[in-house]
């Protein structure tokens, strides 16, 4: 795992360092030299005496002890070299640039594993293989360009794809996004994105460490680690945005063909990001927009003032912000009128504040002062200012720069004149500012950042359930679906209210026992998995004669082993469920039943353990939430109890992690009570 | 309206032309001169003898006859000058750059109107006021930069916002998007975006005119004109994309503060775009992405091959394409295996085709040949190729350029290395190619273009309805809601099946008449508009005694004038409705009833007149469509009849355009029949 030798090596050896800077082995040497690495730089290259002015050793056996080795040699030579370095040269950190390992074939996979074993045996750190390397303030250990200047107030970038890291840096640098540490983890044989984040969390120093982390993930190998350390960092004031690529079947196939990534379902990943407080992004552009927003002051409210000299951009921006849940409140009253007197006739201060094509730098400053000091309800400003190419707008951007510095409210600059104001934008960026060239791209990202909540991992108190009872049932059960009897016991032990039921395979017993249930009743076949498909559910049974006749019909169904009788409940159909993605905590789902899950896919998800606030947010995020509140002359449900049931389900899966799939569908909800009617639980022991 | 004097003036006079090129009046002279205008260029400026080397007249009265006048003088002097030009100088075309008209205040509005009257009186054309001007192959009549080189295969741009036009050109030029004619219509006092489009349609010459039109609209003053000429142009092979800003209440307020635009509801605008075949865009970036896609060959199928040397981009692109309805089909079989032999070990051809960071230009060529000639099911290729900065990728981009030219399948190039391959991208663009720097931005736009259908305006045959009867009822009715009797007659005359009903205000009559309806029945109050809110609907009435009792209860409700009795129908609740936005044709809505419209807002819309195919598309686009097909053990509805009812509603509003609002809610649908149960019609005569 990451260590001092990787982050701050006293000596580096580049195995395969070369004089040909068109090759990775040559370029990485050049980057280390040009980057002003202050430690000992060594080269191993059997064919050269000197590489770019540095003495080259013909054999790795000849070099002195070295902290960090960067390997840019064919895969097949790596194991041997690393063995020497680890066992004889006290090398504790390794970056393998080379490809041809686990991402290629079985043999590669095998070598990769052996390398990890050796490095682990000396308690060393491995980055890669199949990566571009590492950039930090001490050395530039990548074979690629561009190399952004290290900026301790910039963004850390941790990427599962080297090329994507390069493309992110290229696009980011043009916008003015500063970077700090860049880790390309490649195959992540030993150190994955989560591991880098763990290191950054454990060693986090708010005075010296970058407060923005950008992640590009294809596989999440250790979701709990990601969740824990992302949450922890965010609680320390760090901001994190991430792309999890491979969110569709097609994307996942692409990911598999890339670095052998295993896809996790998008819903579960989104649930994890939400729980951690990570902003979910789907593209490099989104990631960089969010990073740029992170660099500015924090948006703490919904109310945005749009300040512009160009109406069109303001209209499009207002559209996207209000669609995304932010507001552009009307500005009016005394102060608004006073502000108007400073602007040219025809200007509008009602928000968007349009101070016309002829608007001046001084006017911009005055408007921003009013938004900062007079209009208390304004939480942030977006300033859109381009240039028709008539004159220099540097004075405008100077005012903007100063306001960015001195105002306490966040200000987001949209400077769209990428040709006319090219020079002035460059000056603006050189002062450490970032530009948003497209107002709508900014607007979308701003909404995404605003709606991402703080981490909700800590101090989650789940309802007390009968864990002893649950464990004893699970421990005795075999893999697959639990029996109706065990299922009922588990639901009872979890404290989830459940419909009375009688299960019998003898008609005589059934008839004698159903006296405890009053008509109308429901009769269901027990045995077949999909009761409805096999016509195994008979509703609205009203007489003993019907019960008797239906019993025979149901027992005739293929696979029938018994008949279940329940009272016929009326109320709203609800649904809760559990899904277990490999390596992730359980995902708990909730929704309305019937068409809402089957046709409309109206489902909310969160990762267990689930707090009451999270459960409430899940319920309230449903498109059909109005029905739960009561609408169209019908009662709603008891929301408090629905929250409790979701939490009890969470407590259950925490007690019985063997549960891989579970449905309570339907639960019948009224304003007084929610009752589980049909439950299926599938377990799998490892 | 647009004329030869505007598009190809033999002489131009710039009123207010100046020597100060930092002012609009100076810059526009410079642009005309630098742009190589070949006709007579004249200046009127009382303070100058010469302006930028051209003789300046002190008074407009002194100039010879002139085709086109460009005015860059204060608003208050414009009317007088235009009067002289129109009446004495045979000037037939005017561009007013100046602001301070309708967008500013009442006085400005008034002057604007007078100017239009004078120009109309000489059958002249006016562009503006409050605009940046016009760019075409003959002259550069704008006061702004940049001025893209006229390219007859480029994009025409027609914009309701001058600054937005500038920002679109700036961003577009950096991507390599070529431009042709640019019209900034400003306040559109005489000539709006629709009018320019009309001219382009009527005079369209496929050999010389640009085949791509980009529109930026804040107001749609004449929706029918836009629909007609956009459809007509698209049917001639032109491609059109448009932003309609002001799609939310906030956006509209912004639009109002800008050029006095009147907002039309977004749903209606989308319906118009869909009918016309215009690609709907929400940002400058989207508009330019779509324009870039338009410049390449047409995508005619769903199956995309992603060709890349950088896995991450391929994964993100696969995600966005498959979410948007396109496919990345697996490539396998004999040819796939053969292709693999030409690539380096570790490459994947399964799609995405990943030929590794080390992949060569030759390999790219071979892969593209296979996609073009061997993989018949592939409809298009996206090539993602950046650079880690090791070597020049010009040879790769050369191969790409040639394939773009010779392949019959569309190819979309994503060249993300905006820094490392800056030079090579520039060369690539100089060959007339366009770059998509972000794969996800391309992916989203590609899906949007693919799902936009051809225009569906022509040859719409509506069902025959009894127009005489309908007109006679409407002609005699007064504004507001029609009476239940008139409503019933109109529904019958439209051929829409309707539930039997008895309406009576005498209990005696009611009791004698309801013998024609069999129990159970529904009883409803007549009079109050919102029946449900006033408890004016009683379901499931089964006996004459209940009818009698309920009659008294209903007649006691405030506003009650009668009681209506209908049979109680069972089936799926459906909904159709009509909404009339000012100036637009009627928008017809359809959906499922109940929670689907009230809570889920699951509604499809189209502009009347509606073809059977459009009606079918509406129905099938509903989220709840599965229910209409029959699902969960329940019958669906008769879709053919639902289509017919939508078309009959369309025929009705075409016959009675006075209908401003109409609901049939619910209609009860079964697999055999659909019956209207509750109908409200509101009319407004002009």
JSON list of N, CA and C in Angstrom, two decimals, chain A residues 361-411:
[
{"chain": "A", "resi": 361, "resn": "UNK", "atom": "N", "xyz": [-17.53, 47.75, -16.80]},
{"chain": "A", "resi": 361, "resn": "UNK", "atom": "CA", "xyz": [-16.88, 47.05, -15.69]},
{"chain": "A", "resi": 361, "resn": "UNK", "atom": "C", "xyz": [-17.34, 47.61, -14.35]},
{"chain": "A", "resi": 362, "resn": "UNK", "atom": "N", "xyz": [-17.46, 48.96, -14.30]},
{"chain": "A", "resi": 362, "resn": "UNK", "atom": "CA", "xyz": [-17.89, 49.59, -13.05]},
{"chain": "A", "resi": 362, "resn": "UNK", "atom": "C", "xyz": [-19.28, 49.11, -12.68]},
{"chain": "A", "resi": 363, "resn": "UNK", "atom": "N", "xyz": [-20.17, 49.07, -13.68]},
{"chain": "A", "resi": 363, "resn": "UNK", "atom": "CA", "xyz": [-21.53, 48.62, -13.42]},
{"chain": "A", "resi": 363, "resn": "UNK", "atom": "C", "xyz": [-21.54, 47.17, -12.91]},
{"chain": "A", "resi": 364, "resn": "UNK", "atom": "N", "xyz": [-20.71, 46.34, -13.51]},
{"chain": "A", "resi": 364, "resn": "UNK", "atom": "CA", "xyz": [-20.64, 44.96, -13.05]},
{"chain": "A", "resi": 364, "resn": "UNK", "atom": "C", "xyz": [-20.27, 44.92, -11.58]},
{"chain": "A", "resi": 365, "resn": "UNK", "atom": "N", "xyz": [-19.26, 45.73, -11.22]},
{"chain": "A", "resi": 365, "resn": "UNK", "atom": "CA", "xyz": [-18.83, 45.77, -9.82]},
{"chain": "A", "resi": 365, "resn": "UNK", "atom": "C", "xyz": [-19.96, 46.19, -8.90]},
{"chain": "A", "resi": 366, "resn": "UNK", "atom": "N", "xyz": [-20.71, 47.20, -9.31]},
{"chain": "A", "resi": 366, "resn": "UNK", "atom": "CA", "xyz": [-21.82, 47.68, -8.48]},
{"chain": "A", "resi": 366, "resn": "UNK", "atom": "C", "xyz": [-22.89, 46.61, -8.33]},
{"chain": "A", "resi": 367, "resn": "UNK", "atom": "N", "xyz": [-23.22, 45.96, -9.44]},
{"chain": "A", "resi": 367, "resn": "UNK", "atom": "CA", "xyz": [-24.24, 44.89, -9.39]},
{"chain": "A", "resi": 367, "resn": "UNK", "atom": "C", "xyz": [-23.80, 43.80, -8.41]},
{"chain": "A", "resi": 368, "resn": "UNK", "atom": "N", "xyz": [-22.53, 43.41, -8.51]},
{"chain": "A", "resi": 368, "resn": "UNK", "atom": "CA", "xyz": [-22.04, 42.34, -7.64]},
{"chain": "A", "resi": 368, "resn": "UNK", "atom": "C", "xyz": [-22.03, 42.78, -6.18]},
{"chain": "A", "resi": 369, "resn": "UNK", "atom": "N", "xyz": [-21.73, 44.06, -5.94]},
{"chain": "A", "resi": 369, "resn": "UNK", "atom": "CA", "xyz": [-21.80, 44.57, -4.56]},
{"chain": "A", "resi": 369, "resn": "UNK", "atom": "C", "xyz": [-23.23, 44.48, -4.02]},
{"chain": "A", "resi": 370, "resn": "UNK", "atom": "N", "xyz": [-24.18, 44.83, -4.86]},
{"chain": "A", "resi": 370, "resn": "UNK", "atom": "CA", "xyz": [-25.58, 44.73, -4.43]},
{"chain": "A", "resi": 370, "resn": "UNK", "atom": "C", "xyz": [-25.96, 43.27, -4.13]},
{"chain": "A", "resi": 371, "resn": "UNK", "atom": "N", "xyz": [-25.53, 42.37, -4.99]},
{"chain": "A", "resi": 371, "resn": "UNK", "atom": "CA", "xyz": [-25.87, 40.95, -4.76]},
{"chain": "A", "resi": 371, "resn": "UNK", "atom": "C", "xyz": [-25.19, 40.44, -3.49]},
{"chain": "A", "resi": 372, "resn": "UNK", "atom": "N", "xyz": [-23.99, 40.92, -3.24]},
{"chain": "A", "resi": 372, "resn": "UNK", "atom": "CA", "xyz": [-23.25, 40.46, -2.06]},
{"chain": "A", "resi": 372, "resn": "UNK", "atom": "C", "xyz": [-23.83, 41.07, -0.79]},
{"chain": "A", "resi": 373, "resn": "UNK", "atom": "N", "xyz": [-24.12, 42.37, -0.82]},
{"chain": "A", "resi": 373, "resn": "UNK", "atom": "CA", "xyz": [-24.44, 43.07, 0.44]},
{"chain": "A", "resi": 373, "resn": "UNK", "atom": "C", "xyz": [-25.90, 43.43, 0.62]},
{"chain": "A", "resi": 374, "resn": "UNK", "atom": "N", "xyz": [-26.62, 43.68, -0.45]},
{"chain": "A", "resi": 374, "resn": "UNK", "atom": "CA", "xyz": [-27.98, 44.20, -0.30]},
{"chain": "A", "resi": 374, "resn": "UNK", "atom": "C", "xyz": [-29.04, 43.11, -0.46]},
{"chain": "A", "resi": 375, "resn": "UNK", "atom": "N", "xyz": [-28.84, 42.24, -1.43]},
{"chain": "A", "resi": 375, "resn": "UNK", "atom": "CA", "xyz": [-29.86, 41.22, -1.70]},
{"chain": "A", "resi": 375, "resn": "UNK", "atom": "C", "xyz": [-29.55, 39.97, -0.88]},
{"chain": "A", "resi": 376, "resn": "UNK", "atom": "N", "xyz": [-30.01, 39.99, 0.37]},
{"chain": "A", "resi": 376, "resn": "UNK", "atom": "CA", "xyz": [-29.63, 38.94, 1.32]},
{"chain": "A", "resi": 376, "resn": "UNK", "atom": "C", "xyz": [-30.08, 37.54, 0.88]},
{"chain": "A", "resi": 377, "resn": "UNK", "atom": "N", "xyz": [-31.19, 37.50, 0.16]},
{"chain": "A", "resi": 377, "resn": "UNK", "atom": "CA", "xyz": [-31.74, 36.19, -0.22]},
{"chain": "A", "resi": 377, "resn": "UNK", "atom": "C", "xyz": [-30.97, 35.55, -1.36]},
{"chain": "A", "resi": 378, "resn": "UNK", "atom": "N", "xyz": [-30.04, 36.27, -1.95]},
{"chain": "A", "resi": 378, "resn": "UNK", "atom": "CA", "xyz": [-29.24, 35.70, -3.04]},
{"chain": "A", "resi": 378, "resn": "UNK", "atom": "C", "xyz": [-28.09, 34.89, -2.44]},
{"chain": "A", "resi": 379, "resn": "UNK", "atom": "N", "xyz": [-27.99, 33.62, -2.89]},
{"chain": "A", "resi": 379, "resn": "UNK", "atom": "CA", "xyz": [-26.96, 32.74, -2.33]},
{"chain": "A", "resi": 379, "resn": "UNK", "atom": "C", "xyz": [-25.70, 32.66, -3.20]},
{"chain": "A", "resi": 380, "resn": "UNK", "atom": "N", "xyz": [-25.86, 32.94, -4.47]},
{"chain": "A", "resi": 380, "resn": "UNK", "atom": "CA", "xyz": [-24.70, 32.84, -5.37]},
{"chain": "A", "resi": 380, "resn": "UNK", "atom": "C", "xyz": [-24.96, 33.65, -6.63]},
{"chain": "A", "resi": 381, "resn": "UNK", "atom": "N", "xyz": [-23.87, 33.98, -7.32]},
{"chain": "A", "resi": 381, "resn": "UNK", "atom": "CA", "xyz": [-24.00, 34.73, -8.58]},
{"chain": "A", "resi": 381, "resn": "UNK", "atom": "C", "xyz": [-23.36, 33.93, -9.71]},
{"chain": "A", "resi": 382, "resn": "UNK", "atom": "N", "xyz": [-24.00, 33.98, -10.87]},
{"chain": "A", "resi": 382, "resn": "UNK", "atom": "CA", "xyz": [-23.34, 33.53, -12.09]},
{"chain": "A", "resi": 382, "resn": "UNK", "atom": "C", "xyz": [-23.19, 34.76, -12.97]},
{"chain": "A", "resi": 383, "resn": "UNK", "atom": "N", "xyz": [-21.97, 35.04, -13.37]},
{"chain": "A", "resi": 383, "resn": "UNK", "atom": "CA", "xyz": [-21.72, 36.21, -14.22]},
{"chain": "A", "resi": 383, "resn": "UNK", "atom": "C", "xyz": [-21.40, 35.72, -15.63]},
{"chain": "A", "resi": 384, "resn": "UNK", "atom": "N", "xyz": [-22.23, 36.11, -16.59]},
{"chain": "A", "resi": 384, "resn": "UNK", "atom": "CA", "xyz": [-21.99, 35.76, -17.99]},
{"chain": "A", "resi": 384, "resn": "UNK", "atom": "C", "xyz": [-21.50, 37.01, -18.70]},
{"chain": "A", "resi": 385, "resn": "UNK", "atom": "N", "xyz": [-20.26, 37.00, -19.14]},
{"chain": "A", "resi": 385, "resn": "UNK", "atom": "CA", "xyz": [-19.74, 38.18, -19.83]},
{"chain": "A", "resi": 385, "resn": "UNK", "atom": "C", "xyz": [-18.79, 37.77, -20.95]},
{"chain": "A", "resi": 386, "resn": "UNK", "atom": "N", "xyz": [-19.25, 37.96, -22.16]},
{"chain": "A", "resi": 386, "resn": "UNK", "atom": "CA", "xyz": [-18.41, 37.68, -23.32]},
{"chain": "A", "resi": 386, "resn": "UNK", "atom": "C", "xyz": [-17.98, 38.98, -23.95]},
{"chain": "A", "resi": 387, "resn": "UNK", "atom": "N", "xyz": [-17.68, 38.92, -25.22]},
{"chain": "A", "resi": 387, "resn": "UNK", "atom": "CA", "xyz": [-17.24, 40.13, -25.92]},
{"chain": "A", "resi": 387, "resn": "UNK", "atom": "C", "xyz": [-17.64, 40.04, -27.37]},
{"chain": "A", "resi": 388, "resn": "UNK", "atom": "N", "xyz": [-18.24, 41.12, -27.90]},
{"chain": "A", "resi": 388, "resn": "UNK", "atom": "CA", "xyz": [-18.54, 41.12, -29.34]},
{"chain": "A", "resi": 388, "resn": "UNK", "atom": "C", "xyz": [-17.29, 41.40, -30.17]},
{"chain": "A", "resi": 389, "resn": "UNK", "atom": "N", "xyz": [-16.16, 41.64, -29.49]},
{"chain": "A", "resi": 389, "resn": "UNK", "atom": "CA", "xyz": [-14.92, 41.88, -30.23]},
{"chain": "A", "resi": 389, "resn": "UNK", "atom": "C", "xyz": [-14.65, 43.34, -30.51]},
{"chain": "A", "resi": 390, "resn": "UNK", "atom": "N", "xyz": [-15.39, 44.23, -29.87]},
{"chain": "A", "resi": 390, "resn": "UNK", "atom": "CA", "xyz": [-15.18, 45.67, -30.13]},
{"chain": "A", "resi": 390, "resn": "UNK", "atom": "C", "xyz": [-14.01, 46.22, -29.34]},
{"chain": "A", "resi": 391, "resn": "UNK", "atom": "N", "xyz": [-13.92, 45.81, -28.08]},
{"chain": "A", "resi": 391, "resn": "UNK", "atom": "CA", "xyz": [-12.83, 46.34, -27.26]},
{"chain": "A", "resi": 391, "resn": "UNK", "atom": "C", "xyz": [-12.41, 45.30, -26.24]},
{"chain": "A", "resi": 392, "resn": "UNK", "atom": "N", "xyz": [-11.32, 45.60, -25.59]},
{"chain": "A", "resi": 392, "resn": "UNK", "atom": "CA", "xyz": [-10.74, 44.73, -24.59]},
{"chain": "A", "resi": 392, "resn": "UNK", "atom": "C", "xyz": [-11.68, 44.64, -23.38]},
{"chain": "A", "resi": 393, "resn": "UNK", "atom": "N", "xyz": [-11.90, 43.44, -22.86]},
{"chain": "A", "resi": 393, "resn": "UNK", "atom": "CA", "xyz": [-12.76, 43.32, -21.69]},
{"chain": "A", "resi": 393, "resn": "UNK", "atom": "C", "xyz": [-11.93, 42.99, -20.45]},
{"chain": "A", "resi": 394, "resn": "UNK", "atom": "N", "xyz": [-10.64, 43.28, -20.51]},
{"chain": "A", "resi": 394, "resn": "UNK", "atom": "CA", "xyz": [-9.77, 42.93, -19.40]},
{"chain": "A", "resi": 394, "resn": "UNK", "atom": "C", "xyz": [-10.20, 43.64, -18.12]},
{"chain": "A", "resi": 395, "resn": "UNK", "atom": "N", "xyz": [-10.63, 44.91, -18.25]},
{"chain": "A", "resi": 395, "resn": "UNK", "atom": "CA", "xyz": [-11.06, 45.63, -17.05]},
{"chain": "A", "resi": 395, "resn": "UNK", "atom": "C", "xyz": [-12.28, 44.96, -16.41]},
{"chain": "A", "resi": 396, "resn": "UNK", "atom": "N", "xyz": [-13.17, 44.41, -17.25]},
{"chain": "A", "resi": 396, "resn": "UNK", "atom": "CA", "xyz": [-14.33, 43.69, -16.71]},
{"chain": "A", "resi": 396, "resn": "UNK", "atom": "C", "xyz": [-13.86, 42.45, -15.94]},
{"chain": "A", "resi": 397, "resn": "UNK", "atom": "N", "xyz": [-12.96, 41.71, -16.56]},
{"chain": "A", "resi": 397, "resn": "UNK", "atom": "CA", "xyz": [-12.50, 40.48, -15.93]},
{"chain": "A", "resi": 397, "resn": "UNK", "atom": "C", "xyz": [-11.65, 40.77, -14.69]},
{"chain": "A", "resi": 398, "resn": "UNK", "atom": "N", "xyz": [-11.01, 41.95, -14.67]},
{"chain": "A", "resi": 398, "resn": "UNK", "atom": "CA", "xyz": [-10.29, 42.34, -13.45]},
{"chain": "A", "resi": 398, "resn": "UNK", "atom": "C", "xyz": [-11.25, 42.56, -12.30]},
{"chain": "A", "resi": 399, "resn": "UNK", "atom": "N", "xyz": [-12.34, 43.26, -12.58]},
{"chain": "A", "resi": 399, "resn": "UNK", "atom": "CA", "xyz": [-13.36, 43.46, -11.54]},
{"chain": "A", "resi": 399, "resn": "UNK", "atom": "C", "xyz": [-13.86, 42.10, -11.05]},
{"chain": "A", "resi": 400, "resn": "UNK", "atom": "N", "xyz": [-14.13, 41.23, -12.01]},
{"chain": "A", "resi": 400, "resn": "UNK", "atom": "CA", "xyz": [-14.63, 39.90, -11.69]},
{"chain": "A", "resi": 400, "resn": "UNK", "atom": "C", "xyz": [-13.63, 39.14, -10.81]},
{"chain": "A", "resi": 401, "resn": "UNK", "atom": "N", "xyz": [-12.36, 39.21, -11.16]},
{"chain": "A", "resi": 401, "resn": "UNK", "atom": "CA", "xyz": [-11.31, 38.53, -10.38]},
{"chain": "A", "resi": 401, "resn": "UNK", "atom": "C", "xyz": [-11.31, 39.01, -8.93]},
{"chain": "A", "resi": 402, "resn": "UNK", "atom": "N", "xyz": [-11.38, 40.32, -8.77]},
{"chain": "A", "resi": 402, "resn": "UNK", "atom": "CA", "xyz": [-11.34, 40.87, -7.42]},
{"chain": "A", "resi": 402, "resn": "UNK", "atom": "C", "xyz": [-12.57, 40.44, -6.64]},
{"chain": "A", "resi": 403, "resn": "UNK", "atom": "N", "xyz": [-13.73, 40.51, -7.27]},
{"chain": "A", "resi": 403, "resn": "UNK", "atom": "CA", "xyz": [-14.96, 40.11, -6.58]},
{"chain": "A", "resi": 403, "resn": "UNK", "atom": "C", "xyz": [-14.91, 38.63, -6.19]},
{"chain": "A", "resi": 404, "resn": "UNK", "atom": "N", "xyz": [-14.34, 37.82, -7.07]},
{"chain": "A", "resi": 404, "resn": "UNK", "atom": "CA", "xyz": [-14.20, 36.39, -6.76]},
{"chain": "A", "resi": 404, "resn": "UNK", "atom": "C", "xyz": [-13.41, 36.22, -5.47]},
{"chain": "A", "resi": 405, "resn": "UNK", "atom": "N", "xyz": [-12.47, 37.12, -5.30]},
{"chain": "A", "resi": 405, "resn": "UNK", "atom": "CA", "xyz": [-11.61, 37.05, -4.13]},
{"chain": "A", "resi": 405, "resn": "UNK", "atom": "C", "xyz": [-12.33, 37.58, -2.88]},
{"chain": "A", "resi": 406, "resn": "UNK", "atom": "N", "xyz": [-12.97, 38.73, -2.99]},
{"chain": "A", "resi": 406, "resn": "UNK", "atom": "CA", "xyz": [-13.45, 39.40, -1.78]},
{"chain": "A", "resi": 406, "resn": "UNK", "atom": "C", "xyz": [-14.88, 39.07, -1.38]},
{"chain": "A", "resi": 407, "resn": "UNK", "atom": "N", "xyz": [-15.71, 38.61, -2.33]},
{"chain": "A", "resi": 407, "resn": "UNK", "atom": "CA", "xyz": [-17.11, 38.34, -1.96]},
{"chain": "A", "resi": 407, "resn": "UNK", "atom": "C", "xyz": [-17.20, 37.06, -1.16]},
{"chain": "A", "resi": 408, "resn": "UNK", "atom": "N", "xyz": [-18.13, 37.03, -0.22]},
{"chain": "A", "resi": 408, "resn": "UNK", "atom": "CA", "xyz": [-18.29, 35.80, 0.56]},
{"chain": "A", "resi": 408, "resn": "UNK", "atom": "C", "xyz": [-19.23, 34.83, -0.14]},
{"chain": "A", "resi": 409, "resn": "UNK", "atom": "N", "xyz": [-20.08, 35.32, -1.02]},
{"chain": "A", "resi": 409, "resn": "UNK", "atom": "CA", "xyz": [-20.97, 34.43, -1.75]},
{"chain": "A", "resi": 409, "resn": "UNK", "atom": "C", "xyz": [-20.23, 33.83, -2.95]},
{"chain": "A", "resi": 410, "resn": "UNK", "atom": "N", "xyz": [-20.57, 32.59, -3.30]},
{"chain": "A", "resi": 410, "resn": "UNK", "atom": "CA", "xyz": [-19.89, 32.01, -4.47]},
{"chain": "A", "resi": 410, "resn": "UNK", "atom": "C", "xyz": [-20.27, 32.72, -5.76]},
{"chain": "A", "resi": 411, "resn": "UNK", "atom": "N", "xyz": [-19.29, 32.84, -6.64]},
{"chain": "A", "resi": 411, "resn": "UNK", "atom": "CA", "xyz": [-19.49, 33.50, -7.94]},
{"chain": "A", "resi": 411, "resn": "UNK", "atom": "C", "xyz": [-18.95, 32.55, -9.01]}
]
